[in-house]
mmCIF file of C-alpha atoms in Angstrom:
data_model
loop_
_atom_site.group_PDB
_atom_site.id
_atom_site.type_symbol
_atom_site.label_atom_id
_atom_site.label_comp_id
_atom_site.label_asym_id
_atom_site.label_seq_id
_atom_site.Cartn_x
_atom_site.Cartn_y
_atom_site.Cartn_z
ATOM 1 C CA UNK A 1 -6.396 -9.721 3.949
ATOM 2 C CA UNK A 2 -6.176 -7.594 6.968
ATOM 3 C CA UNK A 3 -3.170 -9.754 8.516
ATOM 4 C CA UNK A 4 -1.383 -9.643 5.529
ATOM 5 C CA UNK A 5 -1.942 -6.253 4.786
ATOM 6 C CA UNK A 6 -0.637 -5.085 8.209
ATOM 7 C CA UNK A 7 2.242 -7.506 7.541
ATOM 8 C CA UNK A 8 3.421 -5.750 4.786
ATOM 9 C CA UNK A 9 3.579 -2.362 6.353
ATOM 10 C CA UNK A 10 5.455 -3.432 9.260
ATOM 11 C CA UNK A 11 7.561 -4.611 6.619
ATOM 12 C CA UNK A 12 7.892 -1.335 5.192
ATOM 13 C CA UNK A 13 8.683 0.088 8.632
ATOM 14 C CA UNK A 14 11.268 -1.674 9.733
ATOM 15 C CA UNK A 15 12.792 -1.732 5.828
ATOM 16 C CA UNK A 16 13.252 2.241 6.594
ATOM 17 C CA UNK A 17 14.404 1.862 9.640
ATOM 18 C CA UNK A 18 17.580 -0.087 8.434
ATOM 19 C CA UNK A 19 17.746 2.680 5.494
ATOM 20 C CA UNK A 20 18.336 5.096 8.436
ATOM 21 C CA UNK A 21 20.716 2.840 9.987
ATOM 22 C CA UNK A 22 22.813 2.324 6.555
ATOM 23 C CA UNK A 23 22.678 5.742 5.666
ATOM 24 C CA UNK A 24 23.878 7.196 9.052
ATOM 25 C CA UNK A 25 26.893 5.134 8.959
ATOM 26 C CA UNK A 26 27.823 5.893 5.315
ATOM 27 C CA UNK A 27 28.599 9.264 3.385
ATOM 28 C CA UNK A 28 29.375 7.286 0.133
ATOM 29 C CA UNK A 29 25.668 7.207 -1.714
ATOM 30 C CA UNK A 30 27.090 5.377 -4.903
ATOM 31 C CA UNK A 31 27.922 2.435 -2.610
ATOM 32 C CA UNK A 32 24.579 2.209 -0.390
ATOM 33 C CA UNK A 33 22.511 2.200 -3.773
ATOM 34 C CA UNK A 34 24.586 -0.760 -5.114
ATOM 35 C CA UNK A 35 24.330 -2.915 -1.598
ATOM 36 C CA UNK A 36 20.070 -2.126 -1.907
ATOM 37 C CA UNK A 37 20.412 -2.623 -5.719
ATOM 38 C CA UNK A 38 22.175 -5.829 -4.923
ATOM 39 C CA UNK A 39 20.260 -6.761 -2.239
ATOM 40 C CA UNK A 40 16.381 -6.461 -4.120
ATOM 41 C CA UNK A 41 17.930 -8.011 -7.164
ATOM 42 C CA UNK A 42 20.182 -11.184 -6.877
ATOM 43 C CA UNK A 43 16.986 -13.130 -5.094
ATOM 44 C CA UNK A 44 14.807 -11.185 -7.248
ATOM 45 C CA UNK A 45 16.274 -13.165 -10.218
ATOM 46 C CA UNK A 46 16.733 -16.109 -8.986
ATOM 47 C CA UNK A 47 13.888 -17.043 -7.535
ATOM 48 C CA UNK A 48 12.486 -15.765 -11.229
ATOM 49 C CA UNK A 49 14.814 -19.180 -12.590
ATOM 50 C CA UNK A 50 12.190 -21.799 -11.732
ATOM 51 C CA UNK A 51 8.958 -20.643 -12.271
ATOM 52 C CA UNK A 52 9.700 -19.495 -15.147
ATOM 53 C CA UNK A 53 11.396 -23.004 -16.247
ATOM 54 C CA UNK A 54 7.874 -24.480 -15.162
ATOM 55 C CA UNK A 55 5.896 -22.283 -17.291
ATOM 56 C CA UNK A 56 8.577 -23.098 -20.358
ATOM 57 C CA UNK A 57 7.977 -26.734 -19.341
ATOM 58 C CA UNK A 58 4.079 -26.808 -19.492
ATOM 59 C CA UNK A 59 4.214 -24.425 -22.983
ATOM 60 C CA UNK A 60 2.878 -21.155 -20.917
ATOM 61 C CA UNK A 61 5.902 -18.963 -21.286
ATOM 62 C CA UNK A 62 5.787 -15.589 -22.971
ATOM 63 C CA UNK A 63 9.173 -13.877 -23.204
ATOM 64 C CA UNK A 64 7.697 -10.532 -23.261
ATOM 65 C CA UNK A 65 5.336 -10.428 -20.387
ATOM 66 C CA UNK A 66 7.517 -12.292 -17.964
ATOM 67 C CA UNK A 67 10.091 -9.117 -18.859
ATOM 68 C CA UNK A 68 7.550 -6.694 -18.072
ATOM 69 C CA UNK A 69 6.537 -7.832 -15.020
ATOM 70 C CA UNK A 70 10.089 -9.145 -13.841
ATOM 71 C CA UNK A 71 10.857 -4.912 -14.890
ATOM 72 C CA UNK A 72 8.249 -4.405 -12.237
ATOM 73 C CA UNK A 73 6.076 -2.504 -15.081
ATOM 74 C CA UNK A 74 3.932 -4.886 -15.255
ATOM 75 C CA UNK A 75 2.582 -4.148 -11.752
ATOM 76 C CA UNK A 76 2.259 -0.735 -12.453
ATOM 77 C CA UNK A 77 0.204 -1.427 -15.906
ATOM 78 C CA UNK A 78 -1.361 -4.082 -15.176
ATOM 79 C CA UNK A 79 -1.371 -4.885 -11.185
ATOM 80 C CA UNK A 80 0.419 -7.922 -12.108
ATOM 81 C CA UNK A 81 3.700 -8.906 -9.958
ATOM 82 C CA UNK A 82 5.957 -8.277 -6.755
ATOM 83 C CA UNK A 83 3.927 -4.892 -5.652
ATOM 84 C CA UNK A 84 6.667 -4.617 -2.636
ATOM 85 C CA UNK A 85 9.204 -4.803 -5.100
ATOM 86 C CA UNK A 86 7.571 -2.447 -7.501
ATOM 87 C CA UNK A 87 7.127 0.154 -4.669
ATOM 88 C CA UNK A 88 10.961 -0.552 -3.279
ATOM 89 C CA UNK A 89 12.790 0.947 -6.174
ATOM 90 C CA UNK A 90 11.297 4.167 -6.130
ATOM 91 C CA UNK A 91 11.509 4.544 -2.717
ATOM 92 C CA UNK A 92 14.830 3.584 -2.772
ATOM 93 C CA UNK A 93 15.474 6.484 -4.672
ATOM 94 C CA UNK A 94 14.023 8.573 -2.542
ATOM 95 C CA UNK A 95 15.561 7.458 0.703
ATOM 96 C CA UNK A 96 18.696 9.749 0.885
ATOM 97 C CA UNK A 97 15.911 12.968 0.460
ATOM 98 C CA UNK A 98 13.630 11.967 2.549
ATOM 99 C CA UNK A 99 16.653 11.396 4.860
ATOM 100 C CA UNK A 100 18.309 14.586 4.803
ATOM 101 C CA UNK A 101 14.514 16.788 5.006
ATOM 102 C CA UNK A 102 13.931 14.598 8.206
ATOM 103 C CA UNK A 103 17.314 14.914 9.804
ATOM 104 C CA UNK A 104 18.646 18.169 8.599
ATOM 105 C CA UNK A 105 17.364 20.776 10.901
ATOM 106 C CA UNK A 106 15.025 20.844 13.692
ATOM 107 C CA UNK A 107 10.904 20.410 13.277
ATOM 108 C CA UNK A 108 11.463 16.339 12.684
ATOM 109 C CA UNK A 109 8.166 15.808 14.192
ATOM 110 C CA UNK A 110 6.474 18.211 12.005
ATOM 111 C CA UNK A 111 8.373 16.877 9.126
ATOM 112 C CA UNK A 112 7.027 13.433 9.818
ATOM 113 C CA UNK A 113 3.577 14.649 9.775
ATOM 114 C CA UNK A 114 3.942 17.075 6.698
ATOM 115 C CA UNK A 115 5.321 14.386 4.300
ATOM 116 C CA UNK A 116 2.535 12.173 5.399
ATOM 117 C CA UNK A 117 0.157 14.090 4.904
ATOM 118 C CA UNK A 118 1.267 15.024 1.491
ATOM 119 C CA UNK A 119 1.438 11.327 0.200
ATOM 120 C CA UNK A 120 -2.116 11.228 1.754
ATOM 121 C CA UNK A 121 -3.388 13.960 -0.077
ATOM 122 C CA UNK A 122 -1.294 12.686 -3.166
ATOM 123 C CA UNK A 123 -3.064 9.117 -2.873
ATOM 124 C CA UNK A 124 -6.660 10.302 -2.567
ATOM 125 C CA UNK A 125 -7.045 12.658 -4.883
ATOM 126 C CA UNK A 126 -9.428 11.784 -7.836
ATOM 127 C CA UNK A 127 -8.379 10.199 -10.696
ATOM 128 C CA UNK A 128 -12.063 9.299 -12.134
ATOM 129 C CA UNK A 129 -11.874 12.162 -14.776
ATOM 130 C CA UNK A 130 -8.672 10.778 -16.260
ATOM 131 C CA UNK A 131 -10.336 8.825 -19.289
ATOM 132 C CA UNK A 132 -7.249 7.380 -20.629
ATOM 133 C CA UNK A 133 -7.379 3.813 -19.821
ATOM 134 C CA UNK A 134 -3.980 2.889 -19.512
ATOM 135 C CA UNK A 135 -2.990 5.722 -17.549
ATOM 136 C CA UNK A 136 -5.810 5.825 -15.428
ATOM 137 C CA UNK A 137 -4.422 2.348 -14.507
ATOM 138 C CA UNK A 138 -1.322 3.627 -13.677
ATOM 139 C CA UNK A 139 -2.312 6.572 -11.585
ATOM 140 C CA UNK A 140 -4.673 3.914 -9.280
ATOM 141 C CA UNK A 141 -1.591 1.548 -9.378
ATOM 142 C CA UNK A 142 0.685 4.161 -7.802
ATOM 143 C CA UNK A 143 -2.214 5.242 -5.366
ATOM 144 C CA UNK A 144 -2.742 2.016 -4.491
ATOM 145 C CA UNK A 145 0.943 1.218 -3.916
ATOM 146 C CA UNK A 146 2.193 4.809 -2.510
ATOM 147 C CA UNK A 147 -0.628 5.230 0.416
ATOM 148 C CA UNK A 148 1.400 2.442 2.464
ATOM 149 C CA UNK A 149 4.661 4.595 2.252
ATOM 150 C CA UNK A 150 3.583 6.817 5.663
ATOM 151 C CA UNK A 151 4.688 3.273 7.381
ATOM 152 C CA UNK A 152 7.827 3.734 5.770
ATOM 153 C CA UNK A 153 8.315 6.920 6.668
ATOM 154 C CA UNK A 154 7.571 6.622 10.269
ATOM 155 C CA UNK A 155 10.114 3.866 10.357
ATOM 156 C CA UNK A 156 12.912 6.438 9.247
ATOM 157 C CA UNK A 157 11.645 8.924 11.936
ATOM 158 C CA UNK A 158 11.659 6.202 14.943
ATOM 159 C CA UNK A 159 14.982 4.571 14.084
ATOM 160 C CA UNK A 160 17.162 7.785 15.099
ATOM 161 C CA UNK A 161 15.343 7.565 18.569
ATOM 162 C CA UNK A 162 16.027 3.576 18.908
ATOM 163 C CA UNK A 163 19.717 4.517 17.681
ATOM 164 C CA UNK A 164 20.069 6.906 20.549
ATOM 165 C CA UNK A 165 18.400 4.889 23.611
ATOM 166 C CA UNK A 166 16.048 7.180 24.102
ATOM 167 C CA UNK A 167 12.748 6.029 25.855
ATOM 168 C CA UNK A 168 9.567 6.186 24.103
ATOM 169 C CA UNK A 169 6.405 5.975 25.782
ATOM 170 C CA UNK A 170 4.371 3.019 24.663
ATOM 171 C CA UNK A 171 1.427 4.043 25.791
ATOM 172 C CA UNK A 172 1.349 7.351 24.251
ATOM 173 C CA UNK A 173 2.207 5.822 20.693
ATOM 174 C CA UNK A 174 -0.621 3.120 21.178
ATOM 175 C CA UNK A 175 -2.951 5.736 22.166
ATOM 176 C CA UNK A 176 -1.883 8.246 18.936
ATOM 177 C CA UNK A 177 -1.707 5.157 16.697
ATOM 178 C CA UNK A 178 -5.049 4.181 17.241
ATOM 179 C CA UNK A 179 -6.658 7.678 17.470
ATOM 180 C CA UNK A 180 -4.898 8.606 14.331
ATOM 181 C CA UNK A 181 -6.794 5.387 12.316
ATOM 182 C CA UNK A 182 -10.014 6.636 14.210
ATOM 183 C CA UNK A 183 -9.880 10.294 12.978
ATOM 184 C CA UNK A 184 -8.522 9.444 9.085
ATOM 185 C CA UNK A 185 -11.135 6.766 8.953
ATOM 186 C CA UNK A 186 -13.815 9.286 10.514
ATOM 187 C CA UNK A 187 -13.087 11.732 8.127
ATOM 188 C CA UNK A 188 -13.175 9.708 5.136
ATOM 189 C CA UNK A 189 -13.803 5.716 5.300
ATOM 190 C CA UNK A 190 -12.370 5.270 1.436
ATOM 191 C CA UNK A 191 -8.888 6.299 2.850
ATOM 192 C CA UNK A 192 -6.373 3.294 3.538
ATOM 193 C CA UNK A 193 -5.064 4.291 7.295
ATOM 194 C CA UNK A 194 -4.337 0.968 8.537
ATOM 195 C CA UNK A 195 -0.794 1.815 8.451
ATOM 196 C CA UNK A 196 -1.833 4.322 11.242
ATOM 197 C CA UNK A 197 -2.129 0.690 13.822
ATOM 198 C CA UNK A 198 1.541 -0.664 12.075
ATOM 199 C CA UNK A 199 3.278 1.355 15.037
ATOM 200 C CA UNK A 200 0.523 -0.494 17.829
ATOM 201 C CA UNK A 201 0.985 -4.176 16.053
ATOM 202 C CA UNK A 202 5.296 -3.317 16.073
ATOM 203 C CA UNK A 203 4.729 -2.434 20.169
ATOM 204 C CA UNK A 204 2.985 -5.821 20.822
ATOM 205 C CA UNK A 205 4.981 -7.489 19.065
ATOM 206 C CA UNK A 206 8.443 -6.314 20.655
ATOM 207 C CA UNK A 207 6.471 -6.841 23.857
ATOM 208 C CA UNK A 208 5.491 -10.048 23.265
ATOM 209 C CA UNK A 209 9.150 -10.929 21.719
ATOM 210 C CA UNK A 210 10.813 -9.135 25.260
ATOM 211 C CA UNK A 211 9.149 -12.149 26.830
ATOM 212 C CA UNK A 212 10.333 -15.366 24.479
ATOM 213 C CA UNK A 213 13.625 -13.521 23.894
ATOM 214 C CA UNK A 214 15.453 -16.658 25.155
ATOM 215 C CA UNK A 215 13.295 -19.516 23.761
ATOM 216 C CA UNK A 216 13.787 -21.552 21.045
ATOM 217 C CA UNK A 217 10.723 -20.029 19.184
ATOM 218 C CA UNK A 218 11.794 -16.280 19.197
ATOM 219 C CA UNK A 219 15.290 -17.610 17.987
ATOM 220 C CA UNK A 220 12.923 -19.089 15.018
ATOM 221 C CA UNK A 221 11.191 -16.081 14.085
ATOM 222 C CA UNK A 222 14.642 -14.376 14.088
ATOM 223 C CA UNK A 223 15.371 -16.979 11.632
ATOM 224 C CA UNK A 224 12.218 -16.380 9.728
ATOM 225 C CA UNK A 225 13.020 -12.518 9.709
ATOM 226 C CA UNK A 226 16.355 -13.040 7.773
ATOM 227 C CA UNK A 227 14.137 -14.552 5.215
ATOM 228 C CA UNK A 228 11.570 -13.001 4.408
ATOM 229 C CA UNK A 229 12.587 -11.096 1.543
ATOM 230 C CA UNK A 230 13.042 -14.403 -0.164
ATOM 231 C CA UNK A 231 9.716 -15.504 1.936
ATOM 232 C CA UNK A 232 7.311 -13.332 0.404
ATOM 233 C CA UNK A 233 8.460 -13.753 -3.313
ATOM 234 C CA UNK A 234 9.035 -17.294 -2.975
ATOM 235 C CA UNK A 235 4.872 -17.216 -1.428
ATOM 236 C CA UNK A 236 3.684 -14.999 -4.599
ATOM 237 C CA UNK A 237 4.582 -17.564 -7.565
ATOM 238 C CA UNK A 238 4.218 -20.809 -5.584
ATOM 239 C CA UNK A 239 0.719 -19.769 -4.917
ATOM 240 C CA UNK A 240 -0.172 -19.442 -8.922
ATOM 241 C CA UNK A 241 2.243 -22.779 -9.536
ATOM 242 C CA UNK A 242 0.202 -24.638 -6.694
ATOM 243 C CA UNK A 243 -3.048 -23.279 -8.197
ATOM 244 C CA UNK A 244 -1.990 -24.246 -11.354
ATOM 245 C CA UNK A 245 -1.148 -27.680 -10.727
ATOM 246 C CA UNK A 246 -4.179 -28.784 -8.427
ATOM 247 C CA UNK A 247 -6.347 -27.692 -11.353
ATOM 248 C CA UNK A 248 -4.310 -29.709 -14.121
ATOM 249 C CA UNK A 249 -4.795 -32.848 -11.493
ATOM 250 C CA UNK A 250 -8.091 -32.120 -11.039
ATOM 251 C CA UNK A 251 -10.448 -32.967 -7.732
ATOM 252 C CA UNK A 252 -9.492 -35.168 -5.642
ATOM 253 C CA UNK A 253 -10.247 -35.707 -1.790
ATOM 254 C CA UNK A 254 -6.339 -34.583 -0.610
ATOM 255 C CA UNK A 255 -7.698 -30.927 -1.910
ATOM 256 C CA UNK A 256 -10.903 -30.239 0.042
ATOM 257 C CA UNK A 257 -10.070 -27.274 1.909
ATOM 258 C CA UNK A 258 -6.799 -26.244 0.061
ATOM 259 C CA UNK A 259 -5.458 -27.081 3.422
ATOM 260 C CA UNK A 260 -2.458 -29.786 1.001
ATOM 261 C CA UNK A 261 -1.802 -26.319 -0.818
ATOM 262 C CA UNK A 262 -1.138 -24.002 2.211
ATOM 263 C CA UNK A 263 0.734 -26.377 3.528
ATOM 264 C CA UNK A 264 3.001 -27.140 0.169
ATOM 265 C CA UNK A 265 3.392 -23.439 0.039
ATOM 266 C CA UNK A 266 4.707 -22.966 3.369
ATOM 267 C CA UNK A 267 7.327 -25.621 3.475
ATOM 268 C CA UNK A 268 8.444 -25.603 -0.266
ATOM 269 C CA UNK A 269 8.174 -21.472 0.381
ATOM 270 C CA UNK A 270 10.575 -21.939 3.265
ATOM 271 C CA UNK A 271 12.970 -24.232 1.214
ATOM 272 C CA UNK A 272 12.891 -22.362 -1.540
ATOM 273 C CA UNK A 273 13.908 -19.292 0.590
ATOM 274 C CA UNK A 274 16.425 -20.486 2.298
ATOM 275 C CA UNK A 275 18.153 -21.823 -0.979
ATOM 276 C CA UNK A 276 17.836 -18.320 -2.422
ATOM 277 C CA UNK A 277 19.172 -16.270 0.218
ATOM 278 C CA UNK A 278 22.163 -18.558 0.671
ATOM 279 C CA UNK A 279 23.221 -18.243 -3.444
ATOM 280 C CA UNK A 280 22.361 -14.616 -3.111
ATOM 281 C CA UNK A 281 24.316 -14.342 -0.123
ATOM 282 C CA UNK A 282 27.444 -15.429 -1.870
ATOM 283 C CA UNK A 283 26.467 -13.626 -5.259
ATOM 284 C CA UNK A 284 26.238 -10.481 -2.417
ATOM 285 C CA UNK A 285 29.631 -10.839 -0.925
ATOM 286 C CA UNK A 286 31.330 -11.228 -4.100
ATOM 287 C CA UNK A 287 30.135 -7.958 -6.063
ATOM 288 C CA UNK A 288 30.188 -6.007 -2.806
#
């Protein structure tokens, strides 16, 4: 849970770093909400197509709930769904503000720290004396979802300084990355701060990557990276279409371990991927 968790936000980092990138090199807003719109959507929908011809197949398709939680509300009702792609449209949204408070005027540091600080504060306040049901739901839903966006933010706030060249100490953002999870989870355990270590995991990494840069299996991961969009939704359904075929089958000795149904997920996950991105890649280039 911790690996995947981690995986996510690093996700979310670099996803706001290339926001910076596209919205430093465009002025026409209109047109960088359709190429995101585009982008989330076209692989969105089609890897939708054949689950959801399974489920009419086997008789457990309803029209209405596979709306809601293809509309992403059913995540934030019911905590059913693509959570990443739930969280992506409203940050979307709020990319080109969050821009121009970061980048217009001095203080970005400060900036940086404000805003996360205020989703913080935002994310833990309590919601226990809300007795509406539903809503309560909602409210925890958007907690639960929104405390990972200080990853995103941080992304925006590094990419200028990768954009320039400029030099950053290593070190010091180890040391501050690690401190900072420390103190938040001194302060109050109950508080989600593991995006505070996203910046140490992204320095390792890119250290580790400096030194495979050449080899075949860094040129694989690259590979991996232009997929996994497509990767992680393709991983969500297969995981309850796996599930829910090894249980119609039944027991049998080829399941002990589920180690058959990681390993169907991963290859027909990557298969499924690459298939996607290539039809939304053409779907792309012709609406854009």
């Amino acid at each position: 849970m911790l690996f995947k968790q981690n995986t996510i936000n690093l996700h979310l980092l670099l996803e706001f770093a290339g926001c910076y990138y596209s919205l430093s090199k465009t002025k026409k807003l209109k047109a960088w909400y359709k190429k995101r719109f585009y982008r989330i959507f076209v692989p969105y929908t089609l890897i939708q197509l054949p689950f959801w011809l399974y489920y009419i197949i086997i008789g457990d398709f309803n029209f209405f709930h596979e709306i809601l939680i293809y509309s992403t509300f059913g995540f934030w009702v019911w905590h059913h769904g693509a959570w990443y792609i739930a969280l992506l449209i409203p940050l979307y949204a709020l990319t080109p503000l969050i821009y121009r408070i970061l980048y217009n005027g001095r203080y970005k540091l400060f900036k940086t720290i404000f805003i996360i600080i205020f989703i913080l504060i935002l994310c833990n306040i309590s919601i226990e004396s809300v007795h509406d049901k539903p809503f309560y739901e909602i409210l925890k839903n958007i907690q639960w979802t929104f405390v990972r966006v200080p990853s995103f933010v941080i992304g925006m706030a590094l990419a200028s300084l990768v954009k320039q060249n400029i030099k950053i100490n290593t070190l010091l953002i180890l040391i501050l990355s690690i401190s900072s999870y420390l103190i938040i989870h001194q302060i109050n355990a109950n508080i989600f701060a593991w995006w505070c270590i996203v910046p140490a995991i992204l320095i390792v990494i890119a250290t580790c990557f400096d030194y495979i840069k050449d080899s075949v299996v860094f040129k694989f991961i690259s590979w991996l990276g232009i997929l996994s969009l497509e990767s992680y939704l393709a991983n969500i359904y297969l995981c309850e279409v796996i599930k829910d075929v090894v249980n119609r089958i039944g027991y049998c000795s080829l399941f002990y371990g589920h180690y058959l149904e990681y390993l169907c997920i991963i290859l027909l996950g990557i298969i499924i991927a690459i298939l996607i991105n290539k039809i939304s890649a053409l779907i792309i280039n012709t609406k854009i």
